Structure formats: structure tokens, C-alpha cells
Amino acid sequence: MSTTLEVLRWLDRWILSLFFRRFTVDGGDRVQPNRPQVLVANHFSALVDAMLLFAAFPAIPRFLAKSTLWRNPLLRPLLQGARVIPVYRRQDEGVDTSKNAQTFSRCHEVLRDGGTIALFPEGTSHSEPGLLPLKTGAARIVLEAEERFGPLGLQVIPVGLIFDDKGKFRSRVLVRVGEAINPQAVARGHDDPKAAVRALTNEIRDRLEEVTPNFESWDQAHRIARAVEIFQRSDPDLPNRPELHHTFDAHRAFLAGYRRLAEHYPERVAAVEEAVVGYQDLLDAAALRDRQVAARYALPSLTRHLLARLLRMAIRLPVALIGSVLNALPYAAVSLLARFFRKPDQQATYKIFPAMLIYPFCWLAQAFAVGHDLGFGLGLWPGLATLALAPLTGPTALRFHDDRRQLLAEAKAYVKLGTRRELAAELRKRRAKVRQQVAGAVELYRAFSEVEA
């Protein structure tokens, strides 16, 4: 692995650790270095998706990306440093699609040499609640590489990228790796190469659906997420927020049950939906979350949690103050710039990539102002200290403000539930009723599945 790639990956991981509050990889050991493999992932957040795959695994993949990205002078050095392979798409103006023969040949050679290729078979980034129709490029690359240089023992590995709020700073992301596909086994029995490509593409789609959310609409996604939350959370001591890898399987199971029951018991499903939506509307009107309504706020647990968080914040406070002051200007600039980019699948990209330029520029400007006669003029060493402290203290400031926001939000909810007792009683009563309805639907699905089996 070249020094350039090592530096780029270190920088990539550092940036992602700042943007995402939690970055979890589930099944990452399935992607091992020094073996020919193709990673196929859903494409939900523009260039951030590639950053996640670049950071997540021991094997560093070679990416395929649309050739028009090379027209951007800011992106071109990164694309070249990461050894990205251009794809020439028909829909891109002024592109010579005949160059794709060279693109495919380069992919074959990477796989022949035991490398990893990563691509997004949907072909474009989007904000739909499920997968778009897949292109056949991944299947063609794999089967042609086997035919040209095989047997290589190639694997196709599906990767799901799951966000809780993909455009939001300090949100969470889960990279979920599925079981590898044996392309030769899938293609076996298809004498026609086109039929083999179609079969492998269909298999890739099926496997991607196992590691990605696939809802018919965002309304459906939100209703199922609320139902899972209500069903899984039962009178905890404190408000808890399960990790994405703990809830993903439940979301998929509830979606399967929803679809099956909607066919045979549509009225029952509609009643549960109405109850879930009504309860959520009541939560929204009260500016509360289900986890807050469900919590018992047991005093011993509450006291321990509060003291631990306050102690952590007190320890971080001096460094966090410095980091907050030195990073306030670039943070404001990036936030202002991001407002001009409204497409949900591009918001994170247009926060991260401008930040890679704006933050260092502001750090240098602040260091110059401190070190020279621009109203401060404190000298060389204070200027250098300012330049060093800005990036070093920033991560601590982020974690401090994460704690501060969460503490204030939970304190506000605790006070509201404690002082508005009628509201609290009504919400808990409504929640218990909804949970009973959701649990009844779960039992009905289980019984129905047993009969079918």
C-alpha cells in the first residue's frame, strides 16, 4: 500500500470521525486484503459513500466514478491519489463512451492482481427509500475478469450504507457487510453471456436488499421505524437510543411482516398504522421523543448517569472552550455554504468537502492574525500555537457539545414530563395502547408464518 493511500485513508477516517458521531462497521472481516473481490453498495450520500467504503475495511478498494468528476479541479488530486477509475456514462454531455473498454480492462487487471474494486451499481446517488434498478456493470466486470484471467476465485460482496440522518452533522452511520456471492456458481448453467450477466445482477440486487433499507415510501419507513421503537423499548430506567446495528434487522423483519399482513389483514394493519401515526403526532405536538415517554427515570440510574456526564463535561471544558473559539468561524462558514445545497443526498458531501478547504484556511488566517501586527501581533510562537491548537482541540469541543446538547434535551424533557403530569399520563396511556396493538400484529404474523410453514 502506497504512502499516499495511507495518508488519504488516515485523513478520510479522521474527517468521518468528526462528521459522524458514530461510525459502525458490521461484518467488516468479510472484506480481506489481497484477494480479488468486488464491493457493491447502495448509493445514498454522493461522495460520502465512497469515503465510507475507503475507510471501513482492511482492503483499500479501487473505485469507479463518473468521468465528469475529473473536471472539478478540487476533486482531481483526490481522485488521482486514490487511484479512482473513470466511467464514461451515456448521460454525461461530451463523454466518449468507447473509453469504457479501457475502464473495464483496468478493472480486470486489478482483480487479476488480487485487488478490490468498489462500485455503486445503482449508477447514481439518490434519496429514495429503497434501491434503484441496478446497472449491469458490476456483473460484467466480474464475469469478464473470470473469463479473461480465471479462475480467480472472485467474490462479490454486498455492502449496505445505513444512515439515521445522512445530511446532518454529528449523526450516525452503519456499514453493514453481507455474505459474499460466488459469481461462478450464479452464472453456471447460463450459456448465453447476457443471461449470465442478468442472473448475477439479479443476485446482487437480492443480496443488497438484505443489507439495505428498502421501503416503498418515506412515510412507510417512518411508520415502521416508530413501530419498532415502541415495540422494542419497554420501560427503561433512562431514555435510550439503540445503535443502528441493533435496530436494522428489526426494521427489515417488521417490513416483511407489514407487507405480508397487508395482503391478508389490511384493516388490522391500517388500524395499527393509524395508532402509530396518532401517537407520533401527539409526541410531535409535545416536542418529546418516545424514548423520553417510555423512560421511568429511576433515581439511582438517573443520578449515576447525570454525575458521569457532568464529570466528563467538566474534564473536557477547558480544551472544549479553546476548540470552540478557534473553530467557530469555519463552522459558521461551512454551515452557511451548506444551506445553498438542498438535495438530501448531497448535503453531507457539500459540508465535508468545502470544510476540507475552509477549516485549514481559517486556521492559517487566525494564526497569521495572532502572530502578526493585525491587532494582535503576539509573535511567532503564539501564532504557531494557535495553528496547532485549532485542529487538536476541535474533536474535544465536538464531543463536549454532543454531551451538552443531549443533556439539555433530556433535562427539558424530564422537566416537562414532571411538571405537566396530565400530558405525561396521556402520552404513556397512548403509548401502552399502541404497543399492545403492535405486539398483537407481531403475534398475528408469527402465527400466520407458522401456518404457512
Short mmCIF file of C-alpha atoms in Angstrom, two decimals:
data_model
loop_
_atom_site.label_atom_id
_atom_site.label_comp_id
_atom_site.label_asym_id
_atom_site.label_seq_id
_atom_site.Cartn_x
_atom_site.Cartn_y
_atom_site.Cartn_z
CA MET A 1 0.00 0.00 0.00
CA SER A 2 1.50 3.36 -1.05
CA THR A 3 2.24 6.15 1.37
CA THR A 4 -0.23 8.38 -0.48
CA LEU A 5 -3.06 5.90 0.08
CA GLU A 6 -2.13 5.51 3.74
CA VAL A 7 -2.23 9.27 4.24
CA LEU A 8 -5.52 9.62 2.35
CA ARG A 9 -7.14 6.85 4.37
CA TRP A 10 -5.94 8.32 7.67
CA LEU A 11 -7.35 11.71 6.63
CA ASP A 12 -10.59 10.08 5.47
CA ARG A 13 -11.11 8.29 8.79
CA TRP A 14 -10.33 11.44 10.74
CA ILE A 15 -12.84 13.51 8.75
CA LEU A 16 -15.56 10.87 9.10
CA SER A 17 -14.94 10.66 12.85
CA LEU A 18 -15.63 14.39 13.03
CA PHE A 19 -18.72 14.45 10.83
CA PHE A 20 -20.37 11.31 12.24
CA ARG A 21 -20.93 10.89 15.95
CA ARG A 22 -20.92 7.12 15.47
CA PHE A 23 -19.43 5.17 12.54
CA THR A 24 -20.05 1.42 12.93
CA VAL A 25 -18.90 -1.41 10.66
CA ASP A 26 -20.79 -4.70 10.95
CA GLY A 27 -19.21 -7.71 9.23
CA GLY A 28 -16.08 -5.88 8.11
CA ASP A 29 -13.95 -9.03 8.46
CA ARG A 30 -15.62 -10.35 5.30
CA VAL A 31 -13.60 -7.84 3.27
CA GLN A 32 -10.00 -9.04 3.48
CA PRO A 33 -6.98 -7.65 1.60
CA ASN A 34 -5.02 -9.48 -1.06
CA ARG A 35 -7.91 -11.34 -2.63
CA PRO A 36 -9.89 -10.48 -5.77
CA GLN A 37 -13.27 -9.04 -4.81
CA VAL A 38 -15.86 -6.52 -5.93
CA LEU A 39 -17.72 -4.45 -3.34
CA VAL A 40 -21.21 -3.37 -4.40
CA ALA A 41 -23.01 -0.79 -2.26
CA ASN A 42 -26.14 1.32 -2.29
CA HIS A 43 -25.57 4.94 -3.28
CA PHE A 44 -27.32 7.19 -0.81
CA SER A 45 -25.00 10.09 0.01
CA ALA A 46 -22.91 11.08 -3.03
CA LEU A 47 -19.14 11.20 -2.40
CA VAL A 48 -19.56 10.37 1.29
CA ASP A 49 -20.49 6.81 0.31
CA ALA A 50 -17.07 6.32 -1.26
CA MET A 51 -15.38 7.85 1.78
CA LEU A 52 -17.13 5.28 3.99
CA LEU A 53 -16.02 2.32 1.88
CA PHE A 54 -12.48 3.73 1.68
CA ALA A 55 -12.27 3.94 5.48
CA ALA A 56 -14.19 0.86 6.59
CA PHE A 57 -12.08 -2.17 5.64
CA PRO A 58 -8.54 -3.55 5.78
CA ALA A 59 -8.64 -3.85 1.98
CA ILE A 60 -8.39 -0.48 0.22
CA PRO A 61 -10.64 -0.58 -2.85
CA ARG A 62 -10.17 0.98 -6.26
CA PHE A 63 -13.31 2.96 -7.04
CA LEU A 64 -15.20 3.55 -10.24
CA ALA A 65 -16.58 7.08 -10.59
CA LYS A 66 -18.18 9.12 -13.35
CA SER A 67 -15.57 10.73 -15.58
CA THR A 68 -17.08 14.22 -15.20
CA LEU A 69 -15.73 14.41 -11.63
CA TRP A 70 -12.25 14.92 -13.11
CA ARG A 71 -13.45 18.28 -14.42
CA ASN A 72 -13.51 19.58 -10.84
CA PRO A 73 -10.02 20.94 -10.09
CA LEU A 74 -10.51 20.48 -6.34
CA LEU A 75 -11.51 16.83 -6.65
CA ARG A 76 -8.99 15.84 -9.33
CA PRO A 77 -5.98 15.45 -6.98
CA LEU A 78 -8.03 13.31 -4.57
CA LEU A 79 -9.31 11.11 -7.40
CA GLN A 80 -5.80 10.63 -8.73
CA GLY A 81 -4.33 10.00 -5.28
CA ALA A 82 -6.98 7.36 -4.53
CA ARG A 83 -6.40 5.78 -7.98
CA VAL A 84 -10.06 6.08 -8.94
CA ILE A 85 -11.00 4.61 -12.33
CA PRO A 86 -13.25 6.79 -14.53
CA VAL A 87 -16.51 5.54 -16.04
CA TYR A 88 -17.83 7.23 -19.17
CA ARG A 89 -21.62 7.47 -18.91
CA ARG A 90 -24.00 7.99 -21.83
CA GLN A 91 -25.98 10.64 -19.96
CA ASP A 92 -22.92 12.87 -19.41
CA GLU A 93 -22.51 15.51 -22.09
CA GLY A 94 -19.34 15.41 -24.17
CA VAL A 95 -18.24 11.97 -22.94
CA ASP A 96 -16.68 9.32 -25.20
CA THR A 97 -18.30 6.07 -24.03
CA SER A 98 -15.90 3.98 -26.12
CA LYS A 99 -13.30 4.63 -23.41
CA ASN A 100 -15.23 2.25 -21.13
CA ALA A 101 -13.44 -0.64 -22.83
CA GLN A 102 -10.24 0.66 -21.23
CA THR A 103 -12.09 1.13 -17.92
CA PHE A 104 -13.25 -2.49 -17.87
CA SER A 105 -9.79 -3.71 -18.84
CA ARG A 106 -8.22 -1.83 -15.92
CA CYS A 107 -10.75 -3.38 -13.55
CA HIS A 108 -9.97 -6.86 -14.86
CA GLU A 109 -6.26 -6.28 -14.25
CA VAL A 110 -6.86 -5.04 -10.68
CA LEU A 111 -8.84 -8.19 -9.93
CA ARG A 112 -6.23 -10.39 -11.61
CA ASP A 113 -3.64 -8.93 -9.24
CA GLY A 114 -5.75 -9.74 -6.16
CA GLY A 115 -7.15 -6.23 -5.74
CA THR A 116 -10.51 -4.89 -4.65
CA ILE A 117 -12.92 -2.92 -6.83
CA ALA A 118 -15.76 -0.87 -5.31
CA LEU A 119 -18.73 0.48 -7.21
CA PHE A 120 -22.34 1.58 -6.81
CA PRO A 121 -24.48 -0.47 -9.21
CA GLU A 122 -27.47 1.88 -8.97
CA GLY A 123 -25.35 4.23 -11.08
CA THR A 124 -26.34 7.45 -9.34
CA SER A 125 -26.71 8.88 -5.87
CA HIS A 126 -30.31 9.36 -4.72
CA SER A 127 -32.66 9.88 -1.79
CA GLU A 128 -35.27 7.22 -2.47
CA PRO A 129 -36.24 4.92 0.44
CA GLY A 130 -35.18 1.81 -1.47
CA LEU A 131 -32.77 0.63 -4.14
CA LEU A 132 -32.98 1.96 -7.69
CA PRO A 133 -32.78 -0.53 -10.61
CA LEU A 134 -29.23 -1.84 -10.87
CA LYS A 135 -26.88 -1.40 -13.83
CA THR A 136 -25.16 -4.50 -15.18
CA GLY A 137 -21.61 -3.12 -15.00
CA ALA A 138 -20.61 -4.95 -11.81
CA ALA A 139 -21.71 -8.32 -13.15
CA ARG A 140 -19.98 -7.71 -16.48
CA ILE A 141 -16.69 -6.73 -14.81
CA VAL A 142 -16.69 -9.84 -12.63
CA LEU A 143 -17.65 -12.38 -15.29
CA GLU A 144 -15.34 -10.90 -17.93
CA ALA A 145 -12.41 -10.88 -15.48
CA GLU A 146 -13.00 -14.56 -14.73
CA GLU A 147 -13.23 -15.36 -18.43
CA ARG A 148 -10.13 -13.36 -19.27
CA PHE A 149 -7.82 -14.31 -16.39
CA GLY A 150 -9.64 -17.02 -14.42
CA PRO A 151 -10.09 -18.97 -12.43
CA LEU A 152 -9.58 -16.13 -9.96
CA GLY A 153 -11.96 -17.21 -7.20
CA LEU A 154 -13.65 -13.83 -7.37
CA GLN A 155 -16.15 -12.72 -4.73
CA VAL A 156 -18.88 -10.09 -4.95
CA ILE A 157 -19.59 -8.60 -1.53
CA PRO A 158 -22.78 -6.59 -0.88
CA VAL A 159 -22.39 -3.59 1.42
CA GLY A 160 -25.25 -1.61 2.90
CA LEU A 161 -24.78 2.02 3.95
CA ILE A 162 -27.42 2.95 6.52
CA PHE A 163 -27.79 6.49 7.90
CA ASP A 164 -30.09 7.79 10.60
CA ASP A 165 -29.94 11.33 9.14
CA LYS A 166 -27.44 11.38 6.32
CA GLY A 167 -27.15 15.13 5.81
CA LYS A 168 -26.91 16.02 9.49
CA PHE A 169 -23.63 16.86 11.18
CA ARG A 170 -22.85 14.51 14.11
CA SER A 171 -25.40 11.90 13.00
CA ARG A 172 -24.75 8.13 12.82
CA VAL A 173 -23.91 5.69 10.04
CA LEU A 174 -23.77 1.90 9.81
CA VAL A 175 -21.74 0.00 7.20
CA ARG A 176 -23.26 -3.49 7.03
CA VAL A 177 -21.47 -6.22 5.05
CA GLY A 178 -23.42 -9.19 3.70
CA GLU A 179 -22.29 -12.67 2.77
CA ALA A 180 -20.14 -12.95 -0.34
CA ILE A 181 -21.61 -14.04 -3.67
CA ASN A 182 -19.88 -16.71 -5.74
CA PRO A 183 -20.36 -15.32 -9.26
CA GLN A 184 -19.28 -18.51 -10.98
CA ALA A 185 -21.95 -20.51 -9.17
CA VAL A 186 -24.61 -17.96 -10.12
CA ALA A 187 -23.55 -17.88 -13.79
CA ARG A 188 -23.25 -21.65 -14.08
CA GLY A 189 -25.85 -23.10 -16.43
CA HIS A 190 -26.18 -19.91 -18.49
CA ASP A 191 -24.54 -20.46 -21.87
CA ASP A 192 -25.57 -17.01 -23.07
CA PRO A 193 -23.21 -14.37 -21.56
CA LYS A 194 -26.04 -11.83 -21.42
CA ALA A 195 -28.21 -14.25 -19.45
CA ALA A 196 -25.33 -14.87 -17.03
CA VAL A 197 -24.91 -11.12 -16.53
CA ARG A 198 -28.63 -10.72 -15.86
CA ALA A 199 -28.62 -13.61 -13.38
CA LEU A 200 -25.66 -12.20 -11.47
CA THR A 201 -27.17 -8.70 -11.47
CA ASN A 202 -30.40 -10.10 -10.02
CA GLU A 203 -28.43 -11.96 -7.35
CA ILE A 204 -26.53 -8.78 -6.47
CA ARG A 205 -29.83 -6.94 -6.07
CA ASP A 206 -31.27 -9.68 -3.84
CA ARG A 207 -28.20 -9.61 -1.61
CA LEU A 208 -28.13 -5.82 -1.46
CA GLU A 209 -31.75 -5.82 -0.35
CA GLU A 210 -30.66 -7.92 2.65
CA VAL A 211 -28.23 -5.25 3.87
CA THR A 212 -30.10 -2.06 2.95
CA PRO A 213 -33.44 -0.49 3.87
CA ASN A 214 -35.99 -0.96 1.09
CA PHE A 215 -39.26 0.81 1.75
CA GLU A 216 -41.95 1.82 -0.74
CA SER A 217 -42.12 5.36 0.66
CA TRP A 218 -40.59 7.53 3.34
CA ASP A 219 -43.94 7.60 5.16
CA GLN A 220 -43.82 3.82 5.35
CA ALA A 221 -40.21 3.92 6.55
CA HIS A 222 -41.06 6.36 9.34
CA ARG A 223 -44.14 4.40 10.46
CA ILE A 224 -42.19 1.15 10.66
CA ALA A 225 -39.32 2.83 12.48
CA ARG A 226 -41.76 4.18 15.09
CA ALA A 227 -43.43 0.78 15.45
CA VAL A 228 -40.05 -0.91 16.01
CA GLU A 229 -39.09 1.73 18.55
CA ILE A 230 -42.32 1.33 20.51
CA PHE A 231 -42.21 -2.47 20.41
CA GLN A 232 -38.56 -2.89 21.38
CA ARG A 233 -38.42 -0.30 24.15
CA SER A 234 -40.11 -1.46 27.37
CA ASP A 235 -39.94 0.80 30.46
CA PRO A 236 -36.17 1.51 30.55
CA ASP A 237 -34.65 3.31 33.52
CA LEU A 238 -33.45 6.14 31.28
CA PRO A 239 -34.10 7.32 27.71
CA ASN A 240 -32.03 5.07 25.48
CA ARG A 241 -31.28 5.22 21.79
CA PRO A 242 -30.38 1.82 20.32
CA GLU A 243 -27.46 1.62 17.92
CA LEU A 244 -28.26 1.30 14.22
CA HIS A 245 -26.89 -2.25 14.02
CA HIS A 246 -29.29 -3.29 16.80
CA THR A 247 -32.39 -1.95 15.03
CA PHE A 248 -31.66 -2.70 11.38
CA ASP A 249 -32.73 -6.36 11.47
CA ALA A 250 -35.88 -5.41 13.35
CA HIS A 251 -36.76 -2.86 10.66
CA ARG A 252 -36.37 -5.49 7.94
CA ALA A 253 -38.42 -8.04 9.89
CA PHE A 254 -41.21 -5.53 10.54
CA LEU A 255 -41.23 -4.54 6.87
CA ALA A 256 -41.61 -8.19 5.83
CA GLY A 257 -44.42 -8.64 8.35
CA TYR A 258 -46.10 -5.43 7.25
CA ARG A 259 -46.13 -6.49 3.61
CA ARG A 260 -47.45 -9.97 4.39
CA LEU A 261 -50.17 -8.89 6.78
CA ALA A 262 -51.25 -6.04 4.49
CA GLU A 263 -52.16 -8.68 1.90
CA HIS A 264 -54.35 -10.74 4.24
CA TYR A 265 -55.37 -8.39 7.06
CA PRO A 266 -55.41 -4.89 5.56
CA GLU A 267 -57.87 -3.49 8.09
CA ARG A 268 -55.79 -4.73 11.02
CA VAL A 269 -52.64 -3.22 9.53
CA ALA A 270 -54.42 0.08 8.82
CA ALA A 271 -55.58 0.27 12.44
CA VAL A 272 -52.05 -0.25 13.75
CA GLU A 273 -50.71 2.37 11.32
CA GLU A 274 -53.33 4.87 12.44
CA ALA A 275 -52.44 4.27 16.09
CA VAL A 276 -48.70 4.68 15.47
CA VAL A 277 -49.19 7.88 13.45
CA GLY A 278 -51.60 9.32 16.02
CA TYR A 279 -49.15 8.69 18.85
CA GLN A 280 -46.30 10.23 16.85
CA ASP A 281 -48.42 13.32 16.12
CA LEU A 282 -49.03 13.69 19.84
CA LEU A 283 -45.29 13.38 20.53
CA ASP A 284 -44.51 16.00 17.90
CA ALA A 285 -47.07 18.41 19.36
CA ALA A 286 -45.50 17.98 22.80
CA ALA A 287 -41.92 18.24 21.39
CA LEU A 288 -41.00 14.92 23.00
CA ARG A 289 -39.48 11.60 21.88
CA ASP A 290 -40.77 8.10 22.51
CA ARG A 291 -37.65 7.19 24.47
CA GLN A 292 -38.42 10.01 26.90
CA VAL A 293 -42.03 8.97 27.39
CA ALA A 294 -41.05 5.32 27.85
CA ALA A 295 -38.34 6.02 30.45
CA ARG A 296 -39.06 5.54 34.15
CA TYR A 297 -36.25 7.93 35.15
CA ALA A 298 -35.25 5.69 38.04
CA LEU A 299 -33.45 7.93 40.54
CA PRO A 300 -30.31 5.78 41.13
CA SER A 301 -29.69 5.33 37.40
CA LEU A 302 -30.52 8.97 36.70
CA THR A 303 -28.11 10.18 39.37
CA ARG A 304 -25.23 8.00 38.17
CA HIS A 305 -25.80 8.99 34.54
CA LEU A 306 -26.01 12.70 35.35
CA LEU A 307 -22.88 12.73 37.52
CA ALA A 308 -20.87 10.76 34.93
CA ARG A 309 -21.87 13.11 32.12
CA LEU A 310 -21.22 16.26 34.14
CA LEU A 311 -17.80 14.96 35.21
CA ARG A 312 -16.92 14.15 31.59
CA MET A 313 -18.01 17.62 30.50
CA ALA A 314 -16.05 19.28 33.30
CA ILE A 315 -12.86 17.44 32.29
CA ARG A 316 -13.31 18.42 28.66
CA LEU A 317 -14.39 22.02 29.31
CA PRO A 318 -11.01 23.84 29.18
CA VAL A 319 -9.97 22.18 25.92
CA ALA A 320 -13.50 22.47 24.51
CA LEU A 321 -13.54 26.23 25.12
CA ILE A 322 -10.34 26.68 23.12
CA GLY A 323 -11.61 24.40 20.34
CA SER A 324 -14.97 26.19 20.19
CA VAL A 325 -13.38 29.63 19.84
CA LEU A 326 -10.77 28.61 17.27
CA ASN A 327 -13.27 26.68 15.13
CA ALA A 328 -16.31 28.95 15.39
CA LEU A 329 -15.53 30.91 12.20
CA PRO A 330 -15.01 27.93 9.83
CA TYR A 331 -18.01 26.12 11.37
CA ALA A 332 -20.24 29.12 10.65
CA ALA A 333 -18.85 29.44 7.11
CA VAL A 334 -19.47 25.76 6.26
CA SER A 335 -22.98 25.87 7.76
CA LEU A 336 -23.82 28.94 5.69
CA LEU A 337 -22.46 27.40 2.48
CA ALA A 338 -24.34 24.13 3.04
CA ARG A 339 -27.66 25.98 3.00
CA PHE A 340 -27.30 26.51 -0.74
CA PHE A 341 -27.28 22.74 -1.40
CA ARG A 342 -30.72 21.34 -0.73
CA LYS A 343 -30.55 17.90 -2.36
CA PRO A 344 -30.62 15.46 0.58
CA ASP A 345 -28.13 13.03 -0.99
CA GLN A 346 -25.56 15.82 -1.44
CA GLN A 347 -25.82 17.73 1.83
CA ALA A 348 -23.14 15.75 3.66
CA THR A 349 -20.81 15.97 0.65
CA TYR A 350 -21.18 19.75 0.49
CA LYS A 351 -20.45 20.03 4.18
CA ILE A 352 -17.42 17.76 4.25
CA PHE A 353 -15.55 18.73 1.08
CA PRO A 354 -15.77 22.53 1.47
CA ALA A 355 -14.77 22.05 5.11
CA MET A 356 -11.54 20.40 3.96
CA LEU A 357 -10.55 23.78 2.48
CA ILE A 358 -12.37 26.27 4.70
CA TYR A 359 -11.12 24.94 8.04
CA PRO A 360 -7.38 24.96 7.17
CA PHE A 361 -7.76 28.40 5.52
CA CYS A 362 -9.40 29.84 8.65
CA TRP A 363 -6.80 28.22 10.92
CA LEU A 364 -4.00 29.79 8.89
CA ALA A 365 -5.75 33.17 8.86
CA GLN A 366 -6.23 33.09 12.64
CA ALA A 367 -2.61 32.06 13.20
CA PHE A 368 -1.45 34.88 10.94
CA ALA A 369 -3.62 37.39 12.78
CA VAL A 370 -2.27 36.28 16.16
CA GLY A 371 1.35 36.20 15.03
CA HIS A 372 1.45 39.45 13.06
CA ASP A 373 0.52 43.05 13.53
CA LEU A 374 -3.18 42.79 12.70
CA GLY A 375 -4.50 43.96 16.02
CA PHE A 376 -2.86 41.14 17.97
CA GLY A 377 0.79 40.93 16.99
CA LEU A 378 1.74 38.47 19.72
CA GLY A 379 4.62 36.91 17.83
CA LEU A 380 5.65 33.74 16.01
CA TRP A 381 5.18 31.17 18.78
CA PRO A 382 1.67 32.24 19.80
CA GLY A 383 0.76 32.17 16.11
CA LEU A 384 2.11 28.64 15.70
CA ALA A 385 0.35 27.57 18.90
CA THR A 386 -2.93 28.93 17.50
CA LEU A 387 -2.39 26.99 14.28
CA ALA A 388 -1.71 23.75 16.19
CA LEU A 389 -4.46 24.10 18.79
CA ALA A 390 -7.32 24.65 16.33
CA PRO A 391 -7.32 21.11 14.84
CA LEU A 392 -6.13 19.42 18.03
CA THR A 393 -8.86 20.83 20.27
CA GLY A 394 -11.69 20.63 17.73
CA PRO A 395 -12.61 16.95 18.34
CA THR A 396 -12.84 17.51 22.10
CA ALA A 397 -15.08 20.51 21.51
CA LEU A 398 -17.36 18.39 19.32
CA ARG A 399 -17.74 15.71 21.99
CA PHE A 400 -18.34 18.32 24.67
CA HIS A 401 -21.13 19.92 22.64
CA ASP A 402 -22.63 16.49 21.88
CA ASP A 403 -22.92 15.93 25.63
CA ARG A 404 -24.20 19.46 26.22
CA ARG A 405 -26.97 19.18 23.61
CA GLN A 406 -28.07 15.75 24.82
CA LEU A 407 -28.04 16.82 28.45
CA LEU A 408 -30.13 19.91 27.76
CA ALA A 409 -32.62 17.99 25.61
CA GLU A 410 -33.10 15.27 28.20
CA ALA A 411 -33.33 17.78 31.07
CA LYS A 412 -36.00 19.72 29.19
CA ALA A 413 -37.99 16.53 28.56
CA TYR A 414 -37.63 15.42 32.19
CA VAL A 415 -38.92 18.76 33.47
CA LYS A 416 -41.81 18.78 31.00
CA LEU A 417 -42.94 15.28 31.89
CA GLY A 418 -42.56 16.02 35.60
CA THR A 419 -44.49 19.31 35.59
CA ARG A 420 -47.17 18.57 33.00
CA ARG A 421 -48.49 15.44 34.62
CA GLU A 422 -51.72 15.22 32.60
CA LEU A 423 -49.76 15.34 29.36
CA ALA A 424 -47.33 12.71 30.64
CA ALA A 425 -50.17 10.43 31.74
CA GLU A 426 -51.94 10.77 28.39
CA LEU A 427 -48.77 10.04 26.42
CA ARG A 428 -47.94 6.96 28.49
CA LYS A 429 -51.51 5.71 28.24
CA ARG A 430 -51.49 6.19 24.47
CA ARG A 431 -48.10 4.53 24.20
CA ALA A 432 -49.20 1.46 26.15
CA LYS A 433 -52.23 1.08 23.87
CA VAL A 434 -50.15 1.44 20.70
CA ARG A 435 -47.54 -1.01 21.97
CA GLN A 436 -50.28 -3.53 22.66
CA GLN A 437 -51.58 -3.14 19.09
CA VAL A 438 -48.11 -3.51 17.59
CA ALA A 439 -47.41 -6.58 19.75
CA GLY A 440 -50.71 -8.08 18.62
CA ALA A 441 -49.77 -7.61 14.97
CA VAL A 442 -46.38 -9.24 15.63
CA GLU A 443 -48.05 -12.27 17.21
CA LEU A 444 -50.51 -12.48 14.32
CA TYR A 445 -47.65 -12.51 11.82
CA ARG A 446 -45.79 -15.17 13.76
CA ALA A 447 -48.88 -17.39 13.87
CA PHE A 448 -49.54 -16.77 10.19
CA SER A 449 -45.94 -17.67 9.31
CA GLU A 450 -46.13 -20.91 11.30
CA VAL A 451 -49.29 -21.96 9.48
CA GLU A 452 -47.72 -21.20 6.12
CA ALA A 453 -44.59 -23.16 7.04
#
